[in-house]
Coordinates of N, CA and C and ligand atoms in Angstrom, one line a residue:
X1 N 0.4 -11.8 3.9 CA 0.2 -11.1 5.1 C -0.5 -11.0 5.3
X2 N -1.1 -10.9 6.3 CA -3.1 -10.4 7.5 C -2.4 -9.3 7.5
X3 N -3.6 -8.3 6.8 CA -3.7 -6.5 7.3 C -5.1 -6.6 7.8
X4 N -5.1 -6.2 9.2 CA -6.6 -5.5 10.4 C -6.7 -4.4 9.7
X5 N -7.4 -4.2 9.2 CA -8.1 -2.4 9.7 C -9.3 -2.1 10.2
X6 N -8.4 -0.9 11.4 CA -9.1 -0.3 12.1 C -9.7 0.4 12.4
X7 N -11.3 1.2 12.5 CA -12.1 2.3 11.8 C -12.7 2.5 13.5
X8 N -12.2 3.7 14.0 CA -12.9 4.5 15.1 C -13.9 5.1 14.7
X9 N -14.7 4.8 14.9 CA -16.1 5.2 14.7 C -16.9 5.6 15.8
X10 N -16.5 5.6 16.8 CA -17.5 5.9 18.0 C -17.7 7.4 18.7
X11 N -17.0 8.3 17.8 CA -16.9 9.8 18.1 C -18.7 10.2 18.7
X12 N -18.3 11.1 19.0 CA -19.9 12.0 19.1 C -19.4 13.3 17.9
X13 N -18.7 13.7 17.1 CA -18.4 14.9 16.7 C -19.5 15.8 16.9
X14 N -18.7 16.7 17.8 CA -19.6 17.7 18.8 C -18.8 19.1 17.8
X15 N -18.3 18.6 16.7 CA -17.9 19.9 15.8 C -18.0 20.4 14.3
X16 N -19.5 19.3 14.4 CA -20.2 19.3 13.2 C -21.9 19.4 13.6
X17 N -22.3 20.6 13.2 CA -23.9 20.9 13.3 C -25.0 20.2 12.5
X18 N -24.7 19.2 12.3 CA -25.8 18.2 10.8 C -26.7 18.5 10.9
X19 N -27.7 18.3 10.2 CA -29.0 17.7 10.4 C -28.9 16.0 10.1
X20 N -29.9 15.7 11.1 CA -29.9 14.0 11.5 C -30.6 13.3 10.2
X21 N -29.2 12.2 9.7 CA -29.4 11.7 8.3 C -30.8 10.8 8.4
X22 N -31.9 10.5 7.8 CA -32.7 9.7 7.8 C -32.1 8.6 7.9
X23 N -33.2 7.4 8.9 CA -32.7 6.0 9.2 C -31.9 5.6 10.2
X24 N -31.5 6.8 10.9 CA -29.8 6.9 11.3 C -30.8 7.0 12.8
X25 N -31.3 7.8 12.6 CA -31.8 8.4 13.8 C -30.2 9.4 14.6
X26 N -29.5 9.5 14.0 CA -28.3 9.7 14.6 C -27.5 11.5 13.9
X27 N -27.2 12.1 14.4 CA -26.4 13.4 13.8 C -24.5 13.5 13.6
X28 N -24.2 12.3 13.9 CA -23.2 12.3 14.1 C -22.2 12.0 12.5
X29 N -21.3 12.9 12.6 CA -20.6 12.9 11.2 C -20.5 12.3 10.8
X30 N -19.7 10.7 11.5 CA -19.7 10.0 10.8 C -20.4 8.9 10.1
X31 N -21.9 9.2 10.4 CA -22.7 8.8 9.2 C -23.5 10.0 8.9
X32 N -23.4 10.7 8.6 CA -24.5 11.6 7.4 C -23.6 11.3 6.0
X33 N -25.1 11.7 5.6 CA -25.0 10.8 4.0 C -24.2 11.7 3.0
X34 N -23.7 10.9 2.4 CA -22.5 11.3 1.3 C -23.6 10.7 -0.1
X35 N -23.9 11.1 -0.7 CA -25.1 10.2 -1.7 C -25.8 9.1 -1.6
X36 N -26.3 9.7 -0.4 CA -27.5 8.5 0.2 C -26.4 7.6 1.0
X37 N -25.2 7.5 1.2 CA -24.9 6.4 2.5 C -24.2 6.7 3.3
X38 N -24.1 6.7 4.6 CA -23.4 7.0 5.3 C -22.1 7.5 5.1
X39 N -21.0 8.4 5.7 CA -19.7 8.0 5.4 C -18.9 7.0 5.8
X40 N -19.6 6.8 7.3 CA -18.7 5.6 7.5 C -18.6 4.1 6.1
X41 N -20.0 4.6 6.0 CA -20.1 3.0 4.9 C -19.2 3.0 3.5
X42 N -18.9 4.6 3.1 CA -18.1 5.0 2.1 C -16.8 4.3 2.9
X43 N -15.9 4.5 3.1 CA -14.9 4.3 4.4 C -14.7 2.6 4.4
X44 N -15.8 2.1 5.1 CA -15.4 0.1 4.7 C -15.7 0.1 3.2
X45 N -16.5 0.8 2.5 CA -16.3 -0.2 1.2 C -14.9 -0.2 0.9
X46 N -13.9 1.2 0.8 CA -12.6 1.1 0.0 C -12.1 0.0 1.1
X47 N -12.3 -0.3 2.2 CA -11.3 -1.3 2.7 C -11.8 -3.0 2.3
X48 N -13.1 -3.0 2.0 CA -13.8 -4.5 1.6 C -13.3 -4.6 0.0
X49 N -13.1 -3.6 -0.9 CA -12.5 -3.7 -2.2 C -10.9 -3.8 -1.8
X50 N -10.3 -3.1 -1.3 CA -8.6 -3.5 -1.5 C -8.4 -5.0 -1.1
X51 N -7.4 -5.7 -2.2 CA -6.9 -6.6 -2.2 C -6.1 -6.8 -1.1
X52 N -5.5 -6.3 -0.4 CA -4.3 -5.2 1.0 C -5.0 -6.6 2.2
X53 N -6.3 -6.5 2.4 CA -7.2 -5.8 3.5 C -7.8 -7.7 3.6
X54 N -7.2 -7.9 4.6 CA -7.8 -8.9 5.2 C -9.1 -9.4 6.5
X55 N -9.2 -8.2 7.3 CA -10.8 -7.9 8.1 C -10.3 -6.5 9.0
X56 N -11.4 -6.3 8.9 CA -12.6 -5.4 9.3 C -12.7 -5.1 10.7
X57 N -12.4 -3.9 11.4 CA -13.0 -4.3 13.0 C -13.7 -2.5 13.4
X58 N -14.7 -2.5 13.6 CA -15.2 -1.2 13.7 C -15.4 -0.5 15.4
X59 N -15.0 0.6 15.8 CA -15.1 0.6 16.9 C -16.9 1.8 17.0
X60 N -17.9 1.6 17.6 CA -19.0 1.9 16.9 C -19.0 2.8 18.7
X61 N -20.2 3.5 18.9 CA -20.9 4.0 20.0 C -22.0 2.9 20.6
X62 N -22.3 1.9 21.7 CA -23.5 0.5 21.7 C -24.7 1.3 20.7
X63 N -25.2 1.9 20.7 CA -26.3 2.8 20.4 C -26.6 3.0 19.0
X64 N -25.4 2.4 18.3 CA -25.0 2.1 16.7 C -25.0 1.2 16.1
X65 N -24.8 0.3 16.6 CA -24.0 -0.7 16.4 C -24.7 -1.7 15.6
X66 N -26.0 -2.5 16.9 CA -27.1 -3.0 15.6 C -27.7 -2.7 14.1
X67 N -27.8 -0.7 14.4 CA -28.4 -0.6 12.9 C -27.2 -1.0 11.6
X68 N -25.9 -0.2 12.7 CA -24.5 -0.5 11.6 C -24.7 -2.1 10.9
X69 N -24.8 -2.8 11.9 CA -24.9 -4.6 11.9 C -25.7 -4.6 10.4
X70 N -27.3 -4.3 10.3 CA -27.8 -4.3 9.7 C -27.7 -3.6 8.3
X71 N -27.4 -2.7 8.2 CA -26.4 -1.5 7.2 C -25.9 -3.1 6.3
X72 N -24.9 -2.8 6.8 CA -23.2 -3.6 6.4 C -24.4 -5.6 6.2
X73 N -25.0 -5.9 6.2 CA -25.6 -7.4 6.1 C -25.5 -7.4 4.5
X74 N -26.2 -5.9 4.2 CA -27.1 -5.6 3.0 C -26.0 -5.3 1.7
X75 N -24.4 -5.5 2.3 CA -23.1 -5.4 1.3 C -23.2 -6.1 1.6
X76 N -23.5 -7.5 1.7 CA -23.0 -8.7 1.9 C -21.1 -8.7 1.7
X77 N -20.5 -8.3 3.2 CA -19.2 -7.3 2.7 C -18.6 -9.3 3.0
X78 N -17.4 -9.1 1.7 CA -15.9 -10.0 1.0 C -15.4 -10.6 2.4
X79 N -15.2 -10.0 3.2 CA -14.1 -10.8 4.3 C -14.8 -10.2 5.7
X80 N -14.1 -10.4 6.6 CA -14.6 -10.5 8.2 C -14.8 -9.0 8.0
X81 N -16.3 -8.7 8.6 CA -16.1 -7.2 9.5 C -16.8 -7.2 11.2
X82 N -16.1 -7.2 11.8 CA -16.5 -7.1 13.7 C -16.9 -5.7 14.3
X83 N -18.0 -5.4 14.5 CA -18.3 -4.4 15.5 C -18.1 -4.3 16.8
X84 N -17.2 -3.5 17.8 CA -16.9 -3.7 18.6 C -17.4 -1.9 19.0
X85 N -17.5 -1.9 20.7 CA -18.4 -1.2 21.3 C -16.9 0.0 21.8
X86 N -16.9 1.1 20.8 CA -15.5 1.6 21.9 C -15.6 2.4 22.8
X87 N -15.3 3.8 23.2 CA -14.7 4.3 24.7 C -14.7 5.5 24.0
X88 N -14.6 6.5 25.2 CA -14.8 7.6 25.5 C -13.6 8.8 24.7
X89 N -12.7 8.4 24.8 CA -11.7 8.6 24.1 C -11.3 7.7 22.7
X90 N -10.9 8.3 21.6 CA -10.6 8.0 20.9 C -9.6 6.7 20.6
X91 N -8.5 6.8 21.4 CA -7.5 5.8 22.2 C -8.7 4.8 22.7
X92 N -9.4 4.8 23.3 CA -9.9 3.9 24.5 C -10.7 2.9 23.0
X93 N -11.4 3.6 21.9 CA -12.0 3.4 20.8 C -11.2 1.6 20.2
X94 N -9.7 2.5 19.6 CA -9.0 1.8 19.5 C -8.6 0.4 19.7
X95 N -8.2 0.8 21.8 CA -8.2 0.3 22.0 C -9.1 -1.2 21.7
X96 N -10.3 -1.0 21.9 CA -11.0 -2.0 21.9 C -11.1 -2.6 21.0
X97 N -11.2 -2.2 19.8 CA -10.9 -3.0 18.5 C -10.0 -4.2 18.7
X98 N -8.8 -3.2 19.4 CA -7.7 -4.2 19.2 C -7.6 -5.7 19.7
X99 N -8.4 -5.5 20.4 CA -8.8 -6.6 21.7 C -9.3 -7.2 20.5
X100 N -9.6 -7.5 19.8 CA -11.0 -7.8 18.4 C -10.0 -8.6 17.1
X101 N -9.1 -8.3 17.3 CA -8.0 -8.2 15.7 C -7.8 -9.4 15.7
X102 N -7.7 -10.4 14.8 CA -7.0 -11.6 14.6 C -5.4 -12.3 15.1
X103 N -5.5 -13.4 16.4 CA -4.1 -13.4 16.4 C -3.1 -13.6 15.5
X104 N -3.3 -14.0 14.4 CA -2.2 -14.4 13.6 C -2.1 -12.8 12.3
X105 N -3.1 -11.5 13.0 CA -2.4 -10.3 12.2 C -0.8 -10.2 12.1
X106 N -0.4 -9.9 10.7 CA 1.0 -9.1 10.9 C 0.5 -7.5 11.0
X107 N 0.1 -7.2 9.9 CA -0.2 -5.5 10.2 C -1.2 -5.6 10.9
X108 N -1.4 -3.6 11.9 CA -2.8 -3.2 11.8 C -2.8 -2.0 10.8
X109 N -3.8 -1.5 11.0 CA -3.8 -0.2 9.7 C -5.3 0.3 10.5
X110 N -4.9 1.3 11.7 CA -6.0 2.4 11.9 C -5.9 3.4 10.9
X111 N -7.5 3.4 10.6 CA -7.8 4.5 9.8 C -9.6 5.4 10.8
X112 N -8.9 6.4 10.4 CA -10.3 6.9 10.5 C -11.5 7.3 10.1
X113 N -12.5 6.5 10.8 CA -13.9 6.6 10.0 C -14.2 7.4 8.8
X114 N -13.8 8.5 9.1 CA -14.0 10.4 8.7 C -13.8 10.6 8.1
X115 N -12.4 9.7 7.3 CA -11.6 10.0 6.0 C -12.1 8.7 5.2
X116 N -13.2 9.1 4.1 CA -13.5 7.9 3.4 C -12.9 7.3 1.7
X117 N -12.0 8.6 1.5 CA -11.1 9.5 0.3 C -10.2 8.0 0.6
X118 N -9.6 7.8 1.2 CA -8.2 7.1 0.9 C -7.9 6.2 -0.6
X119 N -7.1 6.4 -0.7 CA -7.0 5.4 -2.6 C -5.9 4.6 -2.4
X120 N -6.3 3.3 -3.2 CA -5.5 2.2 -2.7 C -4.2 2.2 -2.7
X121 N -3.3 3.3 -3.8 CA -2.3 3.2 -4.1 C -1.2 3.7 -2.3
X122 N -2.1 5.1 -2.1 CA -1.6 5.2 -0.7 C -1.4 4.4 0.2
X123 N -2.6 3.3 0.2 CA -3.0 2.6 1.2 C -1.7 0.9 1.2
X124 N -1.5 1.1 -0.2 CA -0.6 0.1 -0.4 C 0.7 0.7 -0.1
X125 N 1.0 2.3 -0.5 CA 2.3 2.6 -0.1 C 2.9 2.4 1.9
X126 N 1.4 2.8 2.2 CA 1.9 2.4 3.9 C 1.7 1.5 4.6
X127 N 1.4 0.3 3.8 CA 1.1 -0.9 4.3 C 2.8 -1.1 4.2
X128 N 3.0 -0.9 3.0 CA 4.6 -1.5 2.1 C 5.6 -1.2 3.2
X129 N 5.8 -0.2 3.6 CA 6.5 0.6 4.0 C 6.6 0.0 6.2
X130 N 5.4 0.0 6.3 CA 5.3 -0.9 7.5 C 5.6 -1.9 7.9
X131 N 5.4 -3.3 6.6 CA 5.8 -4.1 6.8 C 7.4 -3.8 6.4
X132 N 7.9 -3.2 6.1 CA 9.3 -3.3 6.2 C 10.1 -2.3 7.4
X133 N 9.5 -1.7 8.4 CA 10.3 -1.5 9.3 C 9.5 -1.2 10.8
X134 N 8.4 -1.8 10.9 CA 7.6 -1.8 11.1 C 6.6 -0.9 12.0
X135 N 6.1 0.3 11.1 CA 5.8 1.0 11.9 C 5.6 2.7 10.7
X136 N 4.6 3.1 9.9 CA 4.3 3.8 9.0 C 3.4 5.0 9.1
X137 N 3.0 5.9 9.2 CA 1.9 7.0 9.0 C 2.1 7.4 7.4
X138 N 0.8 7.9 7.3 CA 0.7 8.9 5.9 C 1.1 10.0 6.4
X139 N 1.5 11.4 5.7 CA 1.6 12.7 6.6 C 1.4 14.0 4.6
X140 N 1.2 14.8 5.0 CA 1.6 16.4 4.1 C 2.1 16.7 4.5
X141 N 2.4 17.6 3.7 CA 3.2 19.4 4.1 C 2.6 19.7 4.4
X142 N 2.7 21.0 5.3 CA 2.1 21.7 5.4 C 2.1 23.2 4.7
X143 N 1.3 23.8 4.0 CA 1.3 25.2 3.3 C 1.2 26.0 3.4
X144 N 0.6 25.8 5.6 CA 0.8 27.3 6.5 C 1.6 27.5 7.0
X145 N 2.1 28.5 7.5 CA 3.5 28.6 8.4 C 2.5 28.1 9.5
X146 N 3.4 27.3 10.4 CA 2.5 27.0 12.0 C 3.0 27.4 13.2
X147 N 2.4 28.0 13.6 CA 2.8 28.1 14.9 C 2.4 28.1 15.9
X148 N 3.0 28.2 17.3 CA 3.4 28.1 18.3 C 2.5 29.4 19.2
X149 N 1.3 29.0 19.6 CA 0.8 30.3 20.8 C 0.3 30.2 22.1
X150 N 0.2 31.6 22.4 CA 0.1 30.9 24.2 C -1.2 32.0 24.4
X151 N -2.8 31.1 24.2 CA -3.8 32.1 24.1 C -3.9 32.8 22.7
X152 N -3.8 34.6 22.6 CA -3.5 35.6 21.1 C -2.1 35.9 20.7
X153 N -1.4 35.1 21.8 CA 0.3 35.7 21.4 C 0.9 34.2 20.5
X154 N 1.7 35.0 20.2 CA 2.9 34.0 19.3 C 3.7 33.6 20.2
X155 N 4.2 32.3 20.3 CA 5.5 32.0 21.4 C 6.4 31.8 20.6
X156 N 5.7 30.7 18.8 CA 7.0 30.2 18.1 C 6.9 30.1 16.4
X157 N 7.7 30.1 15.8 CA 7.5 29.8 14.7 C 7.9 28.6 13.8
X158 N 7.6 27.5 14.3 CA 8.2 26.0 13.5 C 8.4 26.0 12.3
X159 N 9.7 25.2 12.1 CA 10.4 25.3 10.9 C 9.5 24.4 9.9
X160 N 8.7 24.9 8.9 CA 7.4 24.6 8.9 C 8.4 23.6 7.8
X161 N 9.7 23.4 6.8 CA 9.8 22.3 6.1 C 10.1 20.7 6.8
X162 N 10.3 21.4 8.4 CA 10.4 20.0 9.1 C 9.1 19.6 10.0
X163 N 8.3 20.1 9.8 CA 6.7 19.3 9.9 C 5.9 18.9 8.8
X164 N 4.9 17.9 9.4 CA 3.9 17.0 8.5 C 2.6 16.9 9.5
X165 N 2.0 17.0 8.2 CA 0.4 16.8 9.2 C -0.2 15.7 8.8
X166 N -0.2 14.6 9.9 CA -0.3 13.8 9.5 C -2.6 13.2 9.3
X167 N -2.6 12.3 8.5 CA -4.0 11.7 7.9 C -3.9 10.3 8.1
X168 N -4.3 9.5 8.3 CA -4.1 7.6 8.5 C -4.5 7.5 7.1
X169 N -4.3 6.1 6.8 CA -3.6 5.6 7.9 C -2.4 5.4 8.9
X170 N -2.8 4.6 9.8 CA -1.4 4.4 10.6 C -1.3 2.9 11.1
X171 N 0.2 2.2 10.2 CA 0.3 0.8 10.1 C 1.3 0.5 11.2
X172 N 1.0 -0.5 11.9 CA 2.3 -0.8 13.0 C 1.9 -2.6 13.0
X173 N 3.4 -3.2 13.0 CA 3.2 -4.6 13.3 C 2.0 -5.0 14.2
X174 N 1.7 -5.6 14.9 CA 0.4 -6.2 15.6 C 1.4 -6.3 17.1
X175 N 2.4 -6.6 17.4 CA 2.7 -6.9 18.4 C 3.3 -5.7 19.0
X176 N 3.8 -4.7 18.5 CA 4.7 -3.7 19.0 C 3.3 -2.4 18.7
X177 N 1.9 -2.2 18.3 CA 0.8 -1.3 18.5 C 0.5 -1.8 20.1
X178 N 0.2 -2.9 20.4 CA -0.3 -3.5 21.4 C 0.7 -3.4 22.5
X179 N 1.8 -3.5 22.3 CA 2.7 -3.1 23.7 C 3.3 -1.1 23.5
X180 N 2.9 -0.7 22.7 CA 2.6 0.9 22.7 C 1.0 0.8 23.4
X181 N 0.1 0.2 23.1 CA -1.0 0.4 24.0 C -0.9 0.3 25.5
X182 N -0.2 -0.9 25.8 CA -0.3 -0.8 27.1 C 1.1 -0.4 27.8
X183 N 2.0 0.1 27.5 CA 2.7 0.9 28.3 C 1.6 2.4 28.3
X184 N 1.2 3.2 27.3 CA 0.1 4.1 27.7 C -0.2 4.0 28.3
X185 N -1.3 2.7 28.8 CA -2.5 2.6 29.6 C -1.7 2.8 30.9
X186 N -0.2 1.8 31.0 CA 0.7 1.9 32.3 C 0.6 3.4 33.0
X187 N 1.0 4.7 31.7 CA 1.5 5.4 31.9 C 0.7 6.5 32.3
X188 N -0.9 6.2 31.7 CA -1.9 6.8 31.9 C -1.9 8.4 30.6
X189 N -0.8 7.7 29.4 CA -1.2 8.8 28.2 C -1.8 8.5 27.5
X190 N -2.6 9.4 26.8 CA -3.4 9.7 26.0 C -2.9 10.3 24.9
X191 N -2.9 9.7 23.6 CA -2.1 10.7 22.6 C -3.9 10.7 21.9
X192 N -3.5 11.7 20.6 CA -4.7 11.9 19.7 C -4.5 11.4 18.6
X193 N -3.4 10.3 18.3 CA -3.0 9.5 17.5 C -2.2 8.0 17.6
X194 N -2.7 7.0 17.0 CA -1.4 5.8 17.9 C -0.1 6.2 17.3
X195 N 0.6 6.6 16.3 CA 1.7 6.9 16.1 C 2.4 7.4 17.3
X196 N 2.1 8.5 17.7 CA 2.4 9.0 19.2 C 2.4 8.2 20.9
X197 N 1.7 7.3 20.5 CA 2.0 5.7 21.6 C 3.0 5.2 21.2
X198 N 3.4 4.7 20.2 CA 4.3 4.4 19.7 C 5.6 4.7 19.6
X199 N 5.8 6.0 18.9 CA 6.9 6.8 19.0 C 7.5 7.0 21.1
X200 N 6.7 6.7 21.5 CA 6.7 6.4 23.2 C 7.8 5.6 23.6
X201 N 7.3 4.1 22.5 CA 8.3 3.1 22.8 C 9.9 3.0 23.2
X202 N 10.4 4.2 21.6 CA 11.7 4.4 21.2 C 12.2 2.9 20.8
X203 N 11.1 2.4 20.5 CA 11.8 1.3 19.7 C 12.0 0.9 18.3
X204 N 11.0 1.3 17.9 CA 11.0 1.6 16.4 C 10.8 3.3 15.4
X205 N 11.5 3.2 14.3 CA 11.2 5.0 14.0 C 9.9 4.9 13.1
X206 N 9.1 5.7 13.2 CA 8.2 5.9 12.3 C 8.1 6.1 10.9
X207 N 8.0 5.8 10.5 CA 8.4 6.1 8.9 C 6.9 6.8 8.8
X208 N 7.3 7.7 7.5 CA 6.3 8.8 7.0 C 6.5 8.7 5.3
X209 N 4.8 8.5 5.1 CA 4.6 8.4 3.5 C 3.9 9.2 2.8
X210 N 4.2 9.9 1.9 CA 2.7 11.3 1.3 C 1.5 10.6 0.9
X211 N 0.6 11.5 1.6 CA -1.1 11.4 1.2 C -0.8 12.3 0.3
X212 N -2.7 12.8 0.1 CA -3.4 13.3 -0.7 C -4.2 14.4 -0.1
X213 N -4.3 15.7 -0.9 CA -5.2 16.4 -0.5 C -6.7 16.1 -0.2
X214 N -6.7 14.8 -1.0 CA -8.1 14.5 -1.2 C -8.5 13.5 0.0
X215 N -8.2 12.8 0.6 CA -7.3 12.0 2.1 C -8.2 13.1 2.9
X216 N -8.8 13.9 2.9 CA -9.6 14.7 4.7 C -9.9 13.9 5.6
X217 N -10.6 14.9 6.7 CA -11.0 14.0 7.8 C -12.2 15.1 7.4
X218 N -13.1 14.4 7.3 CA -14.3 14.6 7.6 C -14.7 15.4 9.0
X219 N -14.6 16.6 9.3 CA -14.7 17.3 10.8 C -15.8 18.1 11.0
X220 N -15.7 19.4 10.1 CA -16.3 20.5 10.4 C -17.4 20.5 9.0
X221 N -18.6 21.1 9.3 CA -19.6 21.5 8.4 C -18.8 21.7 6.5
X222 N -18.1 22.8 6.8 CA -17.6 23.0 5.3 C -16.7 21.9 4.5
X223 N -16.3 21.5 5.1 CA -15.8 19.4 5.2 C -17.1 18.7 4.1
X224 N -18.0 18.5 4.2 CA -19.0 18.0 3.7 C -19.1 18.4 2.3
X225 N -18.9 19.9 2.2 CA -19.4 20.3 0.8 C -17.7 20.0 -0.8
X226 N -16.8 20.2 0.3 CA -15.8 19.4 -0.1 C -15.9 17.9 -0.5
X227 N -16.3 16.9 0.3 CA -16.3 16.1 0.3 C -17.4 15.3 -1.2
X228 N -18.5 16.5 -0.8 CA -19.6 16.0 -2.5 C -18.4 16.0 -3.3
X229 N -18.4 17.2 -3.0 CA -17.5 17.6 -4.5 C -16.2 16.6 -5.0
X230 N -15.4 16.0 -3.5 CA -14.6 15.1 -4.3 C -15.3 13.5 -4.6
X231 N -16.4 13.5 -4.0 CA -16.9 12.4 -4.4 C -17.6 11.9 -6.2
X232 N -18.1 13.3 -6.4 CA -19.0 13.2 -7.6 C -17.7 13.0 -8.8
X233 N -17.0 14.0 -8.4 CA -15.0 14.0 -9.6 C -15.0 12.5 -8.9
X234 N -14.6 11.4 -8.3 CA -14.2 10.0 -7.7 C -15.1 9.1 -9.0
X235 N -16.1 9.4 -8.9 CA -17.8 8.9 -9.8 C -17.3 8.9 -10.7
X236 N -17.5 10.2 -11.1 CA -17.1 10.5 -12.8 C -16.1 9.6 -14.0
X237 N -15.3 9.3 -12.5 CA -14.1 9.4 -13.0 C -14.0 7.3 -13.2
X238 N -14.6 7.1 -12.8 CA -14.9 5.4 -11.8 C -15.9 5.3 -13.7
X239 N -16.8 6.0 -13.5 CA -17.6 5.7 -14.8 C -16.8 6.2 -16.4
X240 N -16.0 6.9 -16.4 CA -14.9 7.2 -17.7 C -13.8 6.0 -17.7
X241 N -13.5 5.4 -17.2 CA -12.5 4.4 -16.5 C -13.1 3.6 -17.2
Ligands
C5P1 O1 -12.3 13.3 17.2 P1 -11.6 13.2 16.3 O2 -11.9 13.6 15.1 O3 -10.3 12.7 16.2 O4 -11.9 11.6 15.7 C1 -11.5 10.7 14.8 C2 -12.1 9.1 14.7 O5 -12.1 8.7 16.0 C3 -13.8 9.4 14.4 O6 -14.2 8.7 13.1 C4 -14.9 9.1 15.5 O7 -15.7 9.2 15.0 C5 -13.9 8.2 16.2 N1 -13.7 8.5 17.5 C6 -14.0 7.1 18.3 N2 -13.9 7.5 19.8 C7 -14.0 8.2 20.3 C8 -14.0 9.4 20.0 C9 -13.6 9.7 18.1 O8 -13.7 6.4 17.7 N3 -14.8 7.8 22.1

């Protein structure tokens, strides 16, 4: 089975206020340094190591393609890692990357470049589920009660037991994901994840597999402190094993 991973990494990271990491000339969150390596590289390494993944396509801003290419050469990747230019929205970035996926791909796993702590077991679970059903995503149950609001006023309390917070990877059969993107483009629909595009097709039910609290999306400044902590714990575990 051929599994391609798409990593959208072409965002501006406007919710972060980071110091520019050395050497990259950029301050965007996907390139902030964790133990000396940009977050994106930590994420790419997870998929390079996974025996489940056959190829990786990364969507980048045009000005980042060259130095990321240089950085990847030094990694001597064991499988194909292609770099494509992203777009103005995350959806456009993924669509551009999707066009570059090998035609004989069975499943496409889309994963936020800023989630470097994805573990092999979760990846395996979501891929196996998508192989069975056509579409599967990773999610965790919320611990907070979620409310719908209008400005500063509560409009509704959502039943927590029926909610999940979506993480990535989100995995789909190639043809299904392509069809979902085509329909979204036709309808002018822009979603914040790939699942919402596939849901609109009304063709398959999207399955949910449990994620972990460690699979964080590095979005806000405080997330970097948490990321350093998770990384040091993981490094200690690796040394011990
Ligand atoms: O913006 P958001 O937090 O949803 O970003 C999630 C991922 O999508 C990040 O890795 C970001 O770099 C990527 N992205 C992208 N192209 C955009 C906007 C976001 O690849 N235009």
